[in-house]
Amino acid sequence: MSAAGQVGIVLVSHSAQLAVSVAELARGLAGGAASVPLAPAGGLPDGGLGTSSELIAAAAREVDRGAGVAVLADLGSAVLTVKSLLAEGGELPEGTRLVDAPFVEGAVAAVVTAAAGGALDEVEAAAEEAYSYHKV
Amino acid sequence: MLDTDFFRRWMTAAADAVGREAGRLTELDSAIGDADHGINMQRGFTAVTAALEKDAPDTPGAVLTLSGRQLISTVGGASGPLYGTLLRRAGKALGDDPEVSPAQLGEALRAGIAAVAQLGGAKAGDKTMLDALEPAAAALDESFAAARAAAEEGALATVPMLARKGRASYLGERSIGHQDPGATSSALLIAALEEVAR
C-alpha cells in the first residue's frame, strides 16, 4: 500500500437510495470532501432491495487509489457479502477492509478523515469510534 | 467414488428442489424473515445450473466452487454469502481430484460448515442453517440416507428455537414456533444429495 492517493470508501446498503444518500450526506458534512473517492453500492443491480457482490466489487475498484479501501455496510447480507468477498481473496482490491462502524455516523467520520488525508488505519479508527458516541 | 457428473447432478437436483419449494421457503421466511428466501435461492440456483452448463467444470471441487461463486454473486440476500461460502470452501477442500470418496465429501462439507459458522458468527441452536447442516455432515459418514434424515430432523428441530441470528433475531420470543427457512433449504440441499446418490 502506498500513500499515493486518498483512502477510498465504499458504502454498502440493502437500498440503492440509502447508499447514495449517505454518501451525499457524508460529503456534505465533510466540507472539502469533494476529492475523496467515495462510491455507494446499494441494492441489487435491478434496483431492488438486497446486496450485490458485483456492485460492491465494482465500487471498490472505482475508489481504489492504492491507499486502501474502507468498506462500510449496513446489515445482514451486506456485511456477510463483504466478509465473504474478503475471505475469498482476489475479489476486492488489495488493502480493502470491512470497517466495524455504524453506517451513517461511521461514513461521515470516515469521509472527514479521508478528506484530511488520513491513512486507512486512521479512517478505520475514526469510523469505529463513532460507536462510542452515545446519544442518550 | 463420486465423480464430477455426480456433483453436477447434485447441484441440478438442488436447483430443482429449490425451484419446487421456493413458495414454501418464502412462506417460512415471511413468518420470521423478510419473505425473500425462496425467490433469492431460486435466482441463485438458476444461475448455478446455467454456469455449470456453460463452463462445464471438470472436477468435483470445481463444480462446488463455481456453484458457490454463482450463489454469492446472484442471491442478493444473506443466504448468498452463506451458501456460497459453504460450497466454495467445500470445493476447495476437495482439491483437484477427479473423483472423491463419500468420506472426503463429508470432510469437505464439515470444512464448509465451519466457514459458514465463522462467517455468520452462529452456532448450533441459534435457529439457522447450521441446525440442519451440522447433524447432516456428522451423519454422512454413516450413509447419504442418514444425512438426509438428520438434516430434515434438524430443520424440524428449529421450530421451538429462539432465533439468535439474522432478521428473525429481531423478533425475539416471537421467532419461536416457526421453522427456520435457512435450515429448511439446507435440508433440501442434503435431500438432493441423497437423491442423486441413490
Coordinates of C-alpha atoms in Angstrom, one line a residue, chain B residues 25-196:
Chain B
L25 CA -39.3 -21.3 1.6
T26 CA -40.7 -17.8 1.1
E27 CA -43.7 -18.6 3.2
L28 CA -41.5 -19.7 6.1
D29 CA -39.4 -16.6 5.6
S30 CA -42.4 -14.3 5.6
A31 CA -43.2 -15.5 9.2
I32 CA -39.8 -14.6 10.7
G33 CA -37.7 -13.0 7.9
D34 CA -38.0 -10.7 5.0
A35 CA -40.0 -13.0 2.8
D36 CA -37.5 -13.4 0.0
H37 CA -35.7 -16.7 0.8
G38 CA -37.4 -18.7 -1.9
I39 CA -37.0 -16.2 -4.7
N40 CA -33.4 -15.5 -3.7
M41 CA -32.5 -19.2 -3.6
Q42 CA -34.2 -19.8 -6.9
R43 CA -32.4 -16.9 -8.5
G44 CA -29.1 -18.2 -7.2
F45 CA -29.6 -21.8 -8.2
T46 CA -30.9 -20.9 -11.7
A47 CA -27.5 -19.1 -12.1
V48 CA -25.7 -22.2 -10.8
T49 CA -27.3 -24.5 -13.4
A50 CA -26.6 -22.0 -16.2
A51 CA -23.0 -21.6 -15.1
L52 CA -22.5 -25.4 -14.9
E53 CA -23.8 -25.8 -18.4
K54 CA -21.7 -23.0 -19.8
D55 CA -18.4 -23.6 -18.0
A56 CA -18.5 -27.4 -17.6
P57 CA -16.1 -27.6 -14.6
D58 CA -14.1 -30.9 -14.8
T59 CA -13.6 -31.8 -11.1
P60 CA -16.0 -32.3 -8.2
G61 CA -14.2 -29.4 -6.4
A62 CA -14.6 -27.1 -9.4
V63 CA -18.3 -27.9 -9.6
L64 CA -18.8 -26.8 -6.0
T65 CA -16.5 -23.7 -6.1
L66 CA -18.2 -22.5 -9.3
S67 CA -21.6 -23.0 -7.8
G68 CA -20.7 -21.2 -4.6
R69 CA -19.4 -18.3 -6.6
Q70 CA -22.7 -18.0 -8.5
L71 CA -24.6 -18.0 -5.3
I72 CA -22.6 -15.2 -3.8
S73 CA -23.0 -13.1 -6.9
T74 CA -26.6 -13.6 -7.6
V75 CA -28.7 -14.4 -4.5
G76 CA -28.8 -10.9 -3.1
G77 CA -29.6 -11.9 0.5
A78 CA -27.7 -13.4 3.4
S79 CA -28.2 -16.9 2.0
G80 CA -25.9 -15.9 -0.9
P81 CA -22.6 -15.5 1.0
L82 CA -23.6 -18.2 3.5
Y83 CA -24.4 -21.0 0.9
G84 CA -21.7 -19.6 -1.4
T85 CA -19.1 -19.9 1.4
L86 CA -20.3 -23.4 2.2
L87 CA -19.9 -24.7 -1.4
R88 CA -16.7 -22.8 -2.2
R89 CA -15.0 -23.9 0.9
A90 CA -16.1 -27.5 0.4
G91 CA -15.0 -27.3 -3.2
K92 CA -11.6 -26.0 -2.2
A93 CA -11.3 -28.8 0.4
L94 CA -11.9 -31.4 -2.3
G95 CA -9.0 -30.0 -4.3
D96 CA -8.3 -31.2 -7.9
D97 CA -9.2 -34.9 -7.5
P98 CA -11.3 -36.2 -10.5
E99 CA -13.2 -38.5 -8.1
V100 CA -13.7 -38.3 -4.4
S101 CA -15.0 -40.7 -1.7
P102 CA -18.1 -40.1 0.4
A103 CA -15.7 -39.7 3.3
Q104 CA -13.8 -36.9 1.5
L105 CA -17.2 -35.2 0.8
G106 CA -18.1 -35.4 4.5
E107 CA -14.7 -33.8 5.4
A108 CA -15.2 -31.1 2.8
L109 CA -18.7 -30.3 3.9
R110 CA -17.5 -30.0 7.5
A111 CA -14.9 -27.6 6.4
G112 CA -17.5 -25.6 4.5
I113 CA -19.9 -25.6 7.5
A114 CA -17.1 -24.4 9.8
A115 CA -16.5 -21.5 7.4
V116 CA -20.2 -20.7 7.4
A117 CA -20.3 -20.7 11.2
Q118 CA -17.3 -18.3 11.3
L119 CA -18.8 -16.0 8.6
G120 CA -22.2 -15.7 10.3
G121 CA -20.9 -16.0 13.9
A122 CA -23.6 -18.6 14.5
K123 CA -23.6 -22.0 16.3
A124 CA -25.9 -24.9 16.5
G125 CA -29.1 -24.0 18.4
D126 CA -29.2 -20.4 17.0
K127 CA -32.0 -21.4 14.6
T128 CA -30.0 -21.2 11.4
M129 CA -29.0 -23.4 8.5
L130 CA -26.3 -24.9 10.8
D131 CA -29.0 -26.8 12.7
A132 CA -29.7 -28.9 9.6
L133 CA -26.1 -28.9 8.2
E134 CA -24.1 -30.0 11.2
P135 CA -26.1 -33.1 12.0
A136 CA -26.2 -34.0 8.3
A137 CA -22.5 -33.7 7.9
A138 CA -22.0 -35.8 11.0
A139 CA -24.3 -38.5 9.7
L140 CA -22.8 -38.5 6.2
D141 CA -20.1 -40.9 7.3
E142 CA -22.8 -43.4 8.0
S143 CA -24.9 -43.0 4.8
F144 CA -26.5 -40.5 2.5
A145 CA -29.9 -41.6 3.8
A146 CA -28.8 -40.9 7.4
A147 CA -27.6 -37.5 6.4
R148 CA -30.9 -36.7 4.7
A149 CA -32.8 -37.8 7.8
A150 CA -30.5 -35.9 10.1
A151 CA -30.9 -32.7 8.0
E152 CA -34.7 -33.0 7.9
E153 CA -34.9 -33.6 11.7
G154 CA -32.5 -30.7 12.2
A155 CA -34.7 -28.4 10.2
L156 CA -37.8 -29.5 12.2
A157 CA -35.9 -29.1 15.5
T158 CA -35.6 -25.3 14.7
V159 CA -39.3 -24.8 15.3
P160 CA -39.2 -24.3 19.1
M161 CA -35.8 -22.5 18.9
L162 CA -35.3 -18.8 19.7
A163 CA -33.6 -17.1 16.7
R164 CA -30.3 -15.5 17.6
K165 CA -29.1 -14.5 14.2
G166 CA -30.3 -12.6 11.2
R167 CA -33.6 -10.7 10.7
A168 CA -35.5 -13.3 12.7
S169 CA -33.5 -12.5 15.8
Y170 CA -35.2 -9.1 16.0
L171 CA -38.4 -10.9 16.7
G172 CA -37.1 -12.4 20.0
E173 CA -39.6 -14.7 21.5
R174 CA -41.9 -14.3 18.6
S175 CA -39.5 -16.3 16.4
I176 CA -40.4 -19.4 18.5
G177 CA -42.8 -21.7 16.8
H178 CA -41.6 -21.2 13.2
Q179 CA -39.3 -23.4 11.2
D180 CA -36.2 -21.7 10.1
P181 CA -36.2 -21.1 6.3
G182 CA -32.4 -21.5 6.1
A183 CA -32.4 -24.8 7.9
T184 CA -35.2 -25.9 5.6
S185 CA -33.3 -25.0 2.4
S186 CA -30.2 -26.8 3.8
A187 CA -32.3 -29.9 4.3
L188 CA -33.4 -29.6 0.6
L189 CA -29.7 -29.5 -0.4
I190 CA -28.9 -32.6 1.6
A191 CA -32.1 -34.4 0.3
A192 CA -30.9 -33.6 -3.3
L193 CA -27.5 -35.2 -2.4
E194 CA -29.3 -38.3 -1.2
E195 CA -31.4 -38.5 -4.3
V196 CA -28.5 -38.4 -6.7

